[in-house]
Structure formats: structure tokens, C-alpha cells
PDB file of C-alpha atoms in Angstrom:
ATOM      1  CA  UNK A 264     -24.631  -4.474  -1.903  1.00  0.00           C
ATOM      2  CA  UNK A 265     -24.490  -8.372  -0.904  1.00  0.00           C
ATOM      3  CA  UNK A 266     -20.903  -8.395   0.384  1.00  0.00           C
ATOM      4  CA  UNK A 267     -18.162  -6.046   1.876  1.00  0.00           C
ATOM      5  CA  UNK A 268     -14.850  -5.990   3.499  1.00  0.00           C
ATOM      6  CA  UNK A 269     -14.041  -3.865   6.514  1.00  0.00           C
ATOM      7  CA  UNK A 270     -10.579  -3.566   7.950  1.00  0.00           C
ATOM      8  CA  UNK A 271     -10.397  -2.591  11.078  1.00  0.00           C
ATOM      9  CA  UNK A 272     -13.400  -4.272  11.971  1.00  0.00           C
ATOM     10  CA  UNK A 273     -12.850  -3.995  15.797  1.00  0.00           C
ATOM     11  CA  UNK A 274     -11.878  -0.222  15.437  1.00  0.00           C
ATOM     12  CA  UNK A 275     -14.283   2.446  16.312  1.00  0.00           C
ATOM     13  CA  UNK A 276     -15.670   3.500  13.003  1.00  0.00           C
ATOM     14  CA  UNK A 277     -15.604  -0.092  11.726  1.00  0.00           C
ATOM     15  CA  UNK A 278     -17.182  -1.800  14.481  1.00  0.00           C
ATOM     16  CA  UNK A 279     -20.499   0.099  13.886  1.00  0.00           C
ATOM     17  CA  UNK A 280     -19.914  -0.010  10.017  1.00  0.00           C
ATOM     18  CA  UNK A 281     -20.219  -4.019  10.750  1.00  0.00           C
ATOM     19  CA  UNK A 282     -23.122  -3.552  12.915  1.00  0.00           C
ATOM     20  CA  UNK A 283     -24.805  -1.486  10.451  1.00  0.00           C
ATOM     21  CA  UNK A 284     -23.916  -3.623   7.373  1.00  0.00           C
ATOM     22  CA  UNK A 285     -25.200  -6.788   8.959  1.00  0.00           C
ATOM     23  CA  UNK A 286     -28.463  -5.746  10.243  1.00  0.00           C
ATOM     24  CA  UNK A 287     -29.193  -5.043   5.904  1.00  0.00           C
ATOM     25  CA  UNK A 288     -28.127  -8.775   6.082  1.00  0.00           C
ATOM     26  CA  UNK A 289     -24.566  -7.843   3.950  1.00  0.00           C
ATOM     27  CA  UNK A 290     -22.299 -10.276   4.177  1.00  0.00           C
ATOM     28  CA  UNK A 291     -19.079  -8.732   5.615  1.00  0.00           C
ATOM     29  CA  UNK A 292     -15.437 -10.178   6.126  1.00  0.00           C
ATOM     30  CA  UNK A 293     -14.240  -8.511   8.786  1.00  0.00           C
ATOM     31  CA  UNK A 294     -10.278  -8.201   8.738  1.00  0.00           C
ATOM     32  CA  UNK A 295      -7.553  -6.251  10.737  1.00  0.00           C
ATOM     33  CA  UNK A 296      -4.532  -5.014   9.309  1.00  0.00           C
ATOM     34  CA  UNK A 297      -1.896  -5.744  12.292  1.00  0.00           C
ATOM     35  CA  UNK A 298      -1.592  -7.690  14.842  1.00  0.00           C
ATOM     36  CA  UNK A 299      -2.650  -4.924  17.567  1.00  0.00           C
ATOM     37  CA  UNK A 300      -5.651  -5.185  19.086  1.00  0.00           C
ATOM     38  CA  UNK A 301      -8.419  -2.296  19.400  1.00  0.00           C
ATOM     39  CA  UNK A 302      -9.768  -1.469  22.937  1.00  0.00           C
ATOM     40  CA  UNK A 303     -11.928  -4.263  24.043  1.00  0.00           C
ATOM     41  CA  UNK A 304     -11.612  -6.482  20.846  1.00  0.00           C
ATOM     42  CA  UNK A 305     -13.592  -9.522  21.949  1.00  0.00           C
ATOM     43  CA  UNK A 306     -16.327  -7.926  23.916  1.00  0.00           C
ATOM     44  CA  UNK A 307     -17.157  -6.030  20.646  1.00  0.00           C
ATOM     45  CA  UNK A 308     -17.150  -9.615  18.516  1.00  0.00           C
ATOM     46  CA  UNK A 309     -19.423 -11.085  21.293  1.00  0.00           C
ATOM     47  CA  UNK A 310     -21.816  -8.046  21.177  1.00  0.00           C
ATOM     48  CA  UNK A 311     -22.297  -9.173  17.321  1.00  0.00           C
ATOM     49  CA  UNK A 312     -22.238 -12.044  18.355  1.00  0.00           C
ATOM     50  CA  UNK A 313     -22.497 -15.779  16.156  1.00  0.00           C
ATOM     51  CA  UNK A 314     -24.436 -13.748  13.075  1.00  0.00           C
ATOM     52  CA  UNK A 315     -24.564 -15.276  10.084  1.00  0.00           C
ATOM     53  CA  UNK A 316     -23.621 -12.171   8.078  1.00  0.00           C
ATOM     54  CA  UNK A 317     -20.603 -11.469   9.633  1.00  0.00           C
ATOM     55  CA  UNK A 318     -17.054 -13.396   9.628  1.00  0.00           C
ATOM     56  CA  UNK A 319     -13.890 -12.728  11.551  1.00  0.00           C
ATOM     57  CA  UNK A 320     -11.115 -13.744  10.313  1.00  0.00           C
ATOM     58  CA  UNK A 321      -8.526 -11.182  12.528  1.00  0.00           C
ATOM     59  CA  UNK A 322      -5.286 -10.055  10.785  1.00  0.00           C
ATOM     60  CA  UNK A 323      -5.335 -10.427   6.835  1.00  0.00           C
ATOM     61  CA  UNK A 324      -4.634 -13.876   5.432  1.00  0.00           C
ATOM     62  CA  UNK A 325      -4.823 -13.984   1.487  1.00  0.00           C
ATOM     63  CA  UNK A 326      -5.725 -17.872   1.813  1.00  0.00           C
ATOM     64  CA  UNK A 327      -8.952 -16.648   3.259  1.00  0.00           C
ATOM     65  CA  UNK A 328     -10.333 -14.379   0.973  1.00  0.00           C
ATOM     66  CA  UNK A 329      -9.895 -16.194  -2.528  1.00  0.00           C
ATOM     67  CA  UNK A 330     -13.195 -15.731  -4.423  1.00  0.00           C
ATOM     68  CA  UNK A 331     -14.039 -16.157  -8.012  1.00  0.00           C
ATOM     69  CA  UNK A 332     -16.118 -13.205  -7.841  1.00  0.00           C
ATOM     70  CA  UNK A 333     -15.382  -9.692  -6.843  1.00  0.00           C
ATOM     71  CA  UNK A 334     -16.241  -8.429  -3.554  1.00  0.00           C
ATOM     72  CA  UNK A 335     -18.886  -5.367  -4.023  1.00  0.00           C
ATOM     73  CA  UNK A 336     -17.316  -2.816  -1.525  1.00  0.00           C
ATOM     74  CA  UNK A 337     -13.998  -2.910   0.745  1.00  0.00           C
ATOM     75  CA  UNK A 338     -13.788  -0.208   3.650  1.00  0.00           C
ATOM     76  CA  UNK A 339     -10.723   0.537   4.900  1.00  0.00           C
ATOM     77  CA  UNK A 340     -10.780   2.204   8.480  1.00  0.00           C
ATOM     78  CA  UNK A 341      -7.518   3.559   9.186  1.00  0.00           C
ATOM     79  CA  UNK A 342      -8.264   5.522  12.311  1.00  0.00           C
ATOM     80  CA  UNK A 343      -4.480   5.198  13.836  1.00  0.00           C
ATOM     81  CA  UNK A 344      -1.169   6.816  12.045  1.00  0.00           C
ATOM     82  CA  UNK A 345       0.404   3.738  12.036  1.00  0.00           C
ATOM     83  CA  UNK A 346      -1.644   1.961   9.687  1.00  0.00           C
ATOM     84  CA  UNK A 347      -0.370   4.142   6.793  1.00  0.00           C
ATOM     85  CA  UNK A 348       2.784   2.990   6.821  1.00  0.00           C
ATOM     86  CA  UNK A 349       4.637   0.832   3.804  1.00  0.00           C
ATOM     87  CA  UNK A 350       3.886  -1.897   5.396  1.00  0.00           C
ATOM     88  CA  UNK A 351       0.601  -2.156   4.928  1.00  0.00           C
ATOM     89  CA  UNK A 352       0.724  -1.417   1.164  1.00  0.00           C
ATOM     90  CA  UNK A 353       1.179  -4.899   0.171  1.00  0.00           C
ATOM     91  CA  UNK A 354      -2.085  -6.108   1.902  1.00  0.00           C
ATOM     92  CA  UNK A 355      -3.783  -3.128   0.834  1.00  0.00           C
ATOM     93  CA  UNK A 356      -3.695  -3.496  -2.874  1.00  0.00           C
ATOM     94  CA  UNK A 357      -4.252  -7.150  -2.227  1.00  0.00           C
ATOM     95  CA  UNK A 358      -7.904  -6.257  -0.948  1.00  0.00           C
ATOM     96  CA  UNK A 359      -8.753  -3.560  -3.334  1.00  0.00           C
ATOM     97  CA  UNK A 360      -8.068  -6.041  -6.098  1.00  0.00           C
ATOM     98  CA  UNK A 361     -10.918  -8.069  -4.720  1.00  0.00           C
ATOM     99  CA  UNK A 362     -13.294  -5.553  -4.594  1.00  0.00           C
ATOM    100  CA  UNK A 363     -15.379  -3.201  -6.844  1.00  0.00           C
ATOM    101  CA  UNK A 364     -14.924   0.103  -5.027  1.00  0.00           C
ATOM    102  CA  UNK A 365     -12.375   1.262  -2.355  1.00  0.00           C
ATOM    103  CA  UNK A 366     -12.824   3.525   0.798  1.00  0.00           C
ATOM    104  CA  UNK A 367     -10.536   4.711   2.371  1.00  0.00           C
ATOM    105  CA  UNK A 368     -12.225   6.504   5.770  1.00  0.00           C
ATOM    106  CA  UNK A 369      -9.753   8.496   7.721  1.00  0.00           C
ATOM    107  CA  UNK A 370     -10.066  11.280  10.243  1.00  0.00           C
ATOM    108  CA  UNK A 371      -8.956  14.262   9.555  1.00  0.00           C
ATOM    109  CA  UNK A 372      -6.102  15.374  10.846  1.00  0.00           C
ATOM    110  CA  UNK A 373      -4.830  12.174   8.611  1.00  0.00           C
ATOM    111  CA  UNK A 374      -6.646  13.230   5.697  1.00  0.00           C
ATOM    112  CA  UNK A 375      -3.285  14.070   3.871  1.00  0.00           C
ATOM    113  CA  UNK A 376      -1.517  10.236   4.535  1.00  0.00           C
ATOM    114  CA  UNK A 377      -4.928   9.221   2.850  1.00  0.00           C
ATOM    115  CA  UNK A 378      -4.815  11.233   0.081  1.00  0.00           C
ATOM    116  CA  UNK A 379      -0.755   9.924  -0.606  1.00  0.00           C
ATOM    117  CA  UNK A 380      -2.474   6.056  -0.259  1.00  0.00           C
ATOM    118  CA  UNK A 381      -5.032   7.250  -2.660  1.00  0.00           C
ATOM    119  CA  UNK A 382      -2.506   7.659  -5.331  1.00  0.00           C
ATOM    120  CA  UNK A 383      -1.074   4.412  -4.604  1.00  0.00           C
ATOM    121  CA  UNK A 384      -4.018   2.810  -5.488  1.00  0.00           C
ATOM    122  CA  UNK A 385      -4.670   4.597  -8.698  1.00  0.00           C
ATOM    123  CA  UNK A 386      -5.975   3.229 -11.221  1.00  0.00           C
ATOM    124  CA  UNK A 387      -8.864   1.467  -8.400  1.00  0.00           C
ATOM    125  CA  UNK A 388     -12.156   2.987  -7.816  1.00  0.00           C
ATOM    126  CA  UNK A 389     -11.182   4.446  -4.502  1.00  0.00           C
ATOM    127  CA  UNK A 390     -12.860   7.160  -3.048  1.00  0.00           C
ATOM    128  CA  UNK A 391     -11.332   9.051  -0.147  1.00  0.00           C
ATOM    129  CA  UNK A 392     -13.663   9.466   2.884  1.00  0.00           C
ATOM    130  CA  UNK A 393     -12.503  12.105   5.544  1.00  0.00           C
ATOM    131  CA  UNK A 394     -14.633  12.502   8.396  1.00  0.00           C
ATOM    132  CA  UNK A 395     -14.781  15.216  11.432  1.00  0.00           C
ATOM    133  CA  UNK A 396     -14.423  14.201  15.172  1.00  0.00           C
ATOM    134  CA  UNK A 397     -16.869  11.443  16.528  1.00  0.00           C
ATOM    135  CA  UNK A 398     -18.416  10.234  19.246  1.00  0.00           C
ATOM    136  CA  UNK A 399     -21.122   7.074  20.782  1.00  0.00           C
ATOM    137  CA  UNK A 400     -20.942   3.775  21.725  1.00  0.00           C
ATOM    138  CA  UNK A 401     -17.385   2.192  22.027  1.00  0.00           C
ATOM    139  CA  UNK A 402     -15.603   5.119  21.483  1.00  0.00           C
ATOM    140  CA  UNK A 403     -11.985   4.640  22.810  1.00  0.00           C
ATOM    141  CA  UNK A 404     -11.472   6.639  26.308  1.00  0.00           C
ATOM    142  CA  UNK A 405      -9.011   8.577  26.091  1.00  0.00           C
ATOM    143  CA  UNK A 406     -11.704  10.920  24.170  1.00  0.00           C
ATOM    144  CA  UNK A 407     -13.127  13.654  26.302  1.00  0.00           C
ATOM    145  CA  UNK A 408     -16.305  12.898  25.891  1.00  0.00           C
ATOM    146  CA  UNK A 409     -15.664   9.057  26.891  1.00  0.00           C
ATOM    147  CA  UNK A 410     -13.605  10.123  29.674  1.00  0.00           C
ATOM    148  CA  UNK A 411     -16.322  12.691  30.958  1.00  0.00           C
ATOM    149  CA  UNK A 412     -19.192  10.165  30.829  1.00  0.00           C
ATOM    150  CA  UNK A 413     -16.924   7.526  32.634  1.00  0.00           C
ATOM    151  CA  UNK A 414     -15.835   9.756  35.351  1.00  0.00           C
ATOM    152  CA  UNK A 415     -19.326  10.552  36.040  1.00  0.00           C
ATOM    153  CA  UNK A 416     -21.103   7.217  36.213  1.00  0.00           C
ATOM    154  CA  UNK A 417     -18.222   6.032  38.150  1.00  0.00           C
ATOM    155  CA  UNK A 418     -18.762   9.097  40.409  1.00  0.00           C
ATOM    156  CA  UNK A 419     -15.324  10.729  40.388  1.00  0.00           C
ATOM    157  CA  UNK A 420     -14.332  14.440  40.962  1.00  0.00           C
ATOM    158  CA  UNK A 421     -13.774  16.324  38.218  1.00  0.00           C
ATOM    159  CA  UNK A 422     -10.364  17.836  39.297  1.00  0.00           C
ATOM    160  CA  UNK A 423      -9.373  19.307  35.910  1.00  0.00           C
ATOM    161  CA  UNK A 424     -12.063  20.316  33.337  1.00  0.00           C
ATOM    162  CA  UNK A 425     -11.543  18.800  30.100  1.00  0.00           C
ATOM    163  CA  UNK A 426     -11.144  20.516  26.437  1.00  0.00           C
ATOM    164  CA  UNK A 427     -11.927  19.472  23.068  1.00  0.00           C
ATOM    165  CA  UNK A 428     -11.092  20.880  20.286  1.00  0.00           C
ATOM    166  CA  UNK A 429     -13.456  23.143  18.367  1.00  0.00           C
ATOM    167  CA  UNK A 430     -14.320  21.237  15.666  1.00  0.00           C
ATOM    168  CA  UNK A 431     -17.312  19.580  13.588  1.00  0.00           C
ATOM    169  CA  UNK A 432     -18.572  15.996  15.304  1.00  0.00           C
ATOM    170  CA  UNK A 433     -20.958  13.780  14.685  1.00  0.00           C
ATOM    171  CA  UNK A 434     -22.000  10.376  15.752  1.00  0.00           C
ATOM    172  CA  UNK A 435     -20.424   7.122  14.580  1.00  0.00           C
ATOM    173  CA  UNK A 436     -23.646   5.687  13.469  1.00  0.00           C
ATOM    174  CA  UNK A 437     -24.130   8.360  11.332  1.00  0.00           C
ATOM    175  CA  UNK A 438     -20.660   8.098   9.078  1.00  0.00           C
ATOM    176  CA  UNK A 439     -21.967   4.015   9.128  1.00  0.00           C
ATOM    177  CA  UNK A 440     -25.147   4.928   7.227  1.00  0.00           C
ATOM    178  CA  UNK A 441     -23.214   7.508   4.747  1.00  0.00           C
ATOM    179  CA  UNK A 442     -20.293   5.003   3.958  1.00  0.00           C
ATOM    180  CA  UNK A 443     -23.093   2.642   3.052  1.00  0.00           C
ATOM    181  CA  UNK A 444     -24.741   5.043   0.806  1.00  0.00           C
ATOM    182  CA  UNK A 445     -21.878   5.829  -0.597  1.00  0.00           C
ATOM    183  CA  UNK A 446     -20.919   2.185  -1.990  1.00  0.00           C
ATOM    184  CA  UNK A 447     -24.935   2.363  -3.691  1.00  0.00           C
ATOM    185  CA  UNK A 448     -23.852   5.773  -5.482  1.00  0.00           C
ATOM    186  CA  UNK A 449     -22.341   5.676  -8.993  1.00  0.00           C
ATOM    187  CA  UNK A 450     -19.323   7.764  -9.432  1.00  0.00           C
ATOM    188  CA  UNK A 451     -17.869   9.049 -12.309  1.00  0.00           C
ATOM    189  CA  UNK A 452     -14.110   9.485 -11.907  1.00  0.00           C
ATOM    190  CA  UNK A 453     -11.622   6.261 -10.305  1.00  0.00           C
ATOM    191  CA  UNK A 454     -10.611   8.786  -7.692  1.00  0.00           C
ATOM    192  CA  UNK A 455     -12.961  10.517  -5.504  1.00  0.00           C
ATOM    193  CA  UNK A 456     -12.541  12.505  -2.297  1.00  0.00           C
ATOM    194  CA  UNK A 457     -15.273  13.394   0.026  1.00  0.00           C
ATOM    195  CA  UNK A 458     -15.264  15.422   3.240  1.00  0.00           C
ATOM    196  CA  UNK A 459     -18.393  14.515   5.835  1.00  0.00           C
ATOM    197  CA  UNK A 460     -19.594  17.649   7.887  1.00  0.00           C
ATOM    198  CA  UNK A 461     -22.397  18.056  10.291  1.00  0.00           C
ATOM    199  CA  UNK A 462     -25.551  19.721   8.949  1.00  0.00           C
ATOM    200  CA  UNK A 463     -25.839  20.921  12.978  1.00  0.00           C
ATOM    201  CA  UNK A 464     -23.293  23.807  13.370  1.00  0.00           C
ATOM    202  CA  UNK A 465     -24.291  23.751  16.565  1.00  0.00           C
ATOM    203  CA  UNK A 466     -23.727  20.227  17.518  1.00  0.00           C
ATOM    204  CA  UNK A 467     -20.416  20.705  19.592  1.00  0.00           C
ATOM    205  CA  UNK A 468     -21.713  23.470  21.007  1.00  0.00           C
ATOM    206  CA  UNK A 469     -24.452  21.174  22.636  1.00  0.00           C
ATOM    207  CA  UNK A 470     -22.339  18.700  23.650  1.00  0.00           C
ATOM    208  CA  UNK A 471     -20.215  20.645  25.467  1.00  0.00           C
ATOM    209  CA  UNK A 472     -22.409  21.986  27.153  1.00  0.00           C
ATOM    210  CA  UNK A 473     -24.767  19.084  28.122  1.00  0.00           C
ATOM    211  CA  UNK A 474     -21.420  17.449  29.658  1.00  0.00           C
ATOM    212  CA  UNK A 475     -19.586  20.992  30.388  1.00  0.00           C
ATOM    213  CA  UNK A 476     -16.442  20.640  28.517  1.00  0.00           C
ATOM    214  CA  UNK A 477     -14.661  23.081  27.882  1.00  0.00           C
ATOM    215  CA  UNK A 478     -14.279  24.308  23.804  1.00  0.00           C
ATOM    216  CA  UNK A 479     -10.474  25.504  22.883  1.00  0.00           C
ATOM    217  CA  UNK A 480      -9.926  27.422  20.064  1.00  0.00           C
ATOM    218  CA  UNK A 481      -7.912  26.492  17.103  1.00  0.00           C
ATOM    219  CA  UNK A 482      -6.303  28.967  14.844  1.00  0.00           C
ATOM    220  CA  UNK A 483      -8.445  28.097  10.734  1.00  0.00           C
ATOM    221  CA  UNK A 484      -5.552  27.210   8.053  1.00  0.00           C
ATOM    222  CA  UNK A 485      -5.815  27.566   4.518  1.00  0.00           C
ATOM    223  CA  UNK A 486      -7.302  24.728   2.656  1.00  0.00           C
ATOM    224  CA  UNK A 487      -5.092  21.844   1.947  1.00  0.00           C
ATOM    225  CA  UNK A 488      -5.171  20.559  -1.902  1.00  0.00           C
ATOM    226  CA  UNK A 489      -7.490  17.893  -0.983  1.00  0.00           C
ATOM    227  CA  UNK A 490     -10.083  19.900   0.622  1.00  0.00           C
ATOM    228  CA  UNK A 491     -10.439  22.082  -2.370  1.00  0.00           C
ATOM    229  CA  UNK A 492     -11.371  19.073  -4.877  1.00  0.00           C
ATOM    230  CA  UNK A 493     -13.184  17.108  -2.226  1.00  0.00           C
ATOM    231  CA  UNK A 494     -17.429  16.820  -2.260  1.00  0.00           C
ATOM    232  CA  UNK A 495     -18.672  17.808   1.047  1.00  0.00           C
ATOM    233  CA  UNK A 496     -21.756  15.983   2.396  1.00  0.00           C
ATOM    234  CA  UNK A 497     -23.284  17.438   4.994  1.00  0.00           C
ATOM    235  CA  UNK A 498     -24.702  14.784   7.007  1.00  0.00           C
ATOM    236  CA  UNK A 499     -28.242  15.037   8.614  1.00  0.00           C
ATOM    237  CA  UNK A 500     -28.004  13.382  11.789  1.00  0.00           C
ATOM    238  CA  UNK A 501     -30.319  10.724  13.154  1.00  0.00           C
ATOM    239  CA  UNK A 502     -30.508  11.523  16.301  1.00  0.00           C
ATOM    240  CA  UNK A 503     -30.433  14.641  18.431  1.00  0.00           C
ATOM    241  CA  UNK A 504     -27.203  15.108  20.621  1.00  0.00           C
ATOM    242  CA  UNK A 505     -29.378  14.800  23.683  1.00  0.00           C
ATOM    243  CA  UNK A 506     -30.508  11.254  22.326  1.00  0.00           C
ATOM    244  CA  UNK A 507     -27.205  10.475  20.418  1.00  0.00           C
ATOM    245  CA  UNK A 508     -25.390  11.115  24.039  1.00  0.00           C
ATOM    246  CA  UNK A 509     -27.753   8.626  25.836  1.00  0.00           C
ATOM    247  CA  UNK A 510     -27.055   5.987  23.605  1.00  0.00           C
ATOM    248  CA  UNK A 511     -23.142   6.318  24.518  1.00  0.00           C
ATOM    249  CA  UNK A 512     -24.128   6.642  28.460  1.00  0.00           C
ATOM    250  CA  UNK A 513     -26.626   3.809  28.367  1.00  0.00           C
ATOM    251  CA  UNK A 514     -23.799   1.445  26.570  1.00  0.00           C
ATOM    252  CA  UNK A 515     -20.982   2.944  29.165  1.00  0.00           C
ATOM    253  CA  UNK A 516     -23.217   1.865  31.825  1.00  0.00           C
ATOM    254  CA  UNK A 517     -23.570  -1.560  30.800  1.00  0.00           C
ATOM    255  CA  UNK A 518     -19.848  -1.812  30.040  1.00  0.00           C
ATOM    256  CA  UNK A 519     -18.935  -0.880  33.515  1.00  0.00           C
ATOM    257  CA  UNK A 520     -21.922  -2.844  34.843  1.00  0.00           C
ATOM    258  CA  UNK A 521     -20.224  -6.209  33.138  1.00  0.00           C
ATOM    259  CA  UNK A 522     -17.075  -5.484  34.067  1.00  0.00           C
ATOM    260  CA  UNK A 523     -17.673  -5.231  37.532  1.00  0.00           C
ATOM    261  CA  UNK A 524     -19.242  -8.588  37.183  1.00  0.00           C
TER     262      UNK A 524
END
């Protein structure tokens, strides 16, 4: 792969997607669907800082983009509901006509507004990546984990224990390294849907208990349409969640370390 796009390039899952694609020297035009910004927008373009690789360019402009040739992957991050909306459409399509394959990476309690923009781009080679809950560095903080970690190195009473729900996780530099693979991989059919899963079962489990949060349950529901045609890749993960977790600390610290600056 020598180029990509990535919208929502400032967004959790994009960010590190940037990260990642850059340090294999990919040349990536980073692009943002609304006007909105993410959590800490310009601190995350200075931690990339002036790379070579990687362009800016904020909210999509079609002036910007105009290439004779096509762009080899375009990765469309839509991590909030908002983003799915008919507004977006227009700006969508634009992009995917640029670009040799499509991916659409959603969580997935949005995993059905993705598969309904799937069909709009049919046709494309789009391929439909749902992933589970995440966590490491950057992630926003209203997430439990975030919010534990920050309440600790800022020494604060834990007055109310916090839940998550019991689901699959794994860590956001993990889904970076599969969406890239993913782009390499020939695929048969113009529409594709994968589901991500932790090869660790017991990686919430851990989690919880290394920062004692507290596991609800959640009644199971039958399999939507989607998750009976979808590939599921069970992802091996990099890191251990000891290791993965002090990654997120370490960066926490230094975030709260600059901002008290």
C-alpha cells in the first residue's frame, strides 16, 4: 500500500491507524467528516508531528484530493452515531470513488447503520469492519477504563465503582495492524463484512480486575443478519493486558504532566 485515506483521522481508532500507517512510510490524507472536533485534536496532530507521510487537511474539501490516480485504500472511522447520517453520503461516495477498496470500521453497537451505508456504496469494494470495545492511548474519557486510570494518577477517591459492560476488548493498536492487513488481502466479493474478536477470552476479565471494575452482565441476543454472513478474525494481541494497560497509563501520565504545564 503507498497511499490511504483516513477519515476521522483525529478520532480514536483513526489516530493510531495514522500512526501506524506512517511509521510503514504510507502516505495518508488525513480528513474529518464534520466540523466537530475529537477530544484533544491538535495535541494528537503535534504528537505526529511535521511527518512527511502524513497530511491534514481537516474537514473534506474535494479541491484537495483531485488525483489522476486512484488512492489504494480509504478508511472510514465512524466511531460516533452522528456520522451516519444523510449528510455525510455525499462526501462519502466522493472518497470511495478515489480509492481502490473501502472500510468502513464501526463499533458495534453501530454495526447495523454500517451495514445500511454498505449498501449505499454498492457496487464499491467496501468491506465492513466491526470491531468489539477498545481501549489505550487517547482513548476518550468518558470510558471506564480512561476514567479509572485518570482518577488514580490524579489521586481521587473512588466514590462509586465503575462498570463496563461484559464484552470482548482489545487494544486500539491492535484493530490498526488488522485494518492494514486487511487492505494487503485480496477479496473476492465487492461487499465484505468482518467482525474482529479477541483471541484472549479472558482479556476483560484481566482488565477488570487489574483496575477493579466492576463487569455487568448483558442479556446475549440472537444474531443480527450481518453477524451471520460476517468473517470473524480473531485477533492475536500484541501485547499482554498488563503491558497493553501501561502503555495507556504511561501516555495518561504525560498528558496530565503537559497539561499541568
Amino acid at each position: 500500500m503507498k497511499n490511504a485515506i483516513v477519515t476521522g483521522a483525529t478520532g480514536f481508532v483513526g489516530f493510531s491507524l495514522c500512526q501506524k500507517l506512517i511509521r510503514g512510510e504510507v502516505e495518508v490524507f488525513g480528513l474529518e467528516l464534520q466540523e466537530k472536533k475529537f477530544d484533544q485534536e491538535e495535541d494528537k496532530l503535534m504528537e505526529i508531528g511535521r511527518n512527511a507521510f502524513f497530511h491534514y487537511q481537516g474537514k473534506i474539501d474535494k479541491d484537495h484530493l483531485n488525483s489522476d490516480e486512484k488512492i489504494d485504500a480509504a478508511y472510514f472511522c465512524l466511531e460516533a452515531e452522528e456520522l451516519y447520517g444523510r449528510e455525510y453520503l455525499d462526501r462519502l461516495t466522493y472518497l470511495s470513488n478515489l480509492s481502490r477498496k473501502v472500510f468502513l470500521v464501526a463499533p458495534h453497537h453501530l454495526a447495523q447503520r454500517g451495514t445500511l451505508l454498505q449498501k449505499h456504496l454498492e457496487g464499491m469494494q467496501t468491506t465492513l469492519v466491526i470491531h468489539p470495545a477498545l481501549f489505550g492511548p487517547w482513548q476518550p474519557d468518558k470510558e471506564p477504563i480512561q476514567r479509572k486510570i485518570l482518577d488514580e494518577l490524579k489521586g481521587k477517591p473512588n466514590s462509586d465503582k465503575l462498570e463496563m459492560e461484559n464484552q470482548d476488548i482489545l487494544f486500539v493498536e491492535d484493530i490498526a495492524e488488522v485494518l492494514i492487513s486487511l487492505a494487503e488481502k485480496e477479496i473476492d466479493t465487492k461487499s465484505h463484512t468482518v467482525r474482529l474478536a479477541n483471541k484472549d477470552k479472558k482479556a476483560l476479565e484481566l482488565l477488570a480486575h487489574e483496575l477493579d471494575i466492576s463487569i455487568k452482565d448483558t442479556e446475549s441476543k440472537p444474531a443480527n443478519e450481518w453477524e451471520k454472513r460476517a468473517e470473524i478474525i480473531c485477533v492475536e494481541s500484541s501485547l499482554n493486558v498488563t503491558e497493553a494497560l501501561a502503555i495507556q497509563r504511561n501516555h495518561v501520565a504525560k498528558r496530565l504532566k503537559i497539561d499541568s504545564i
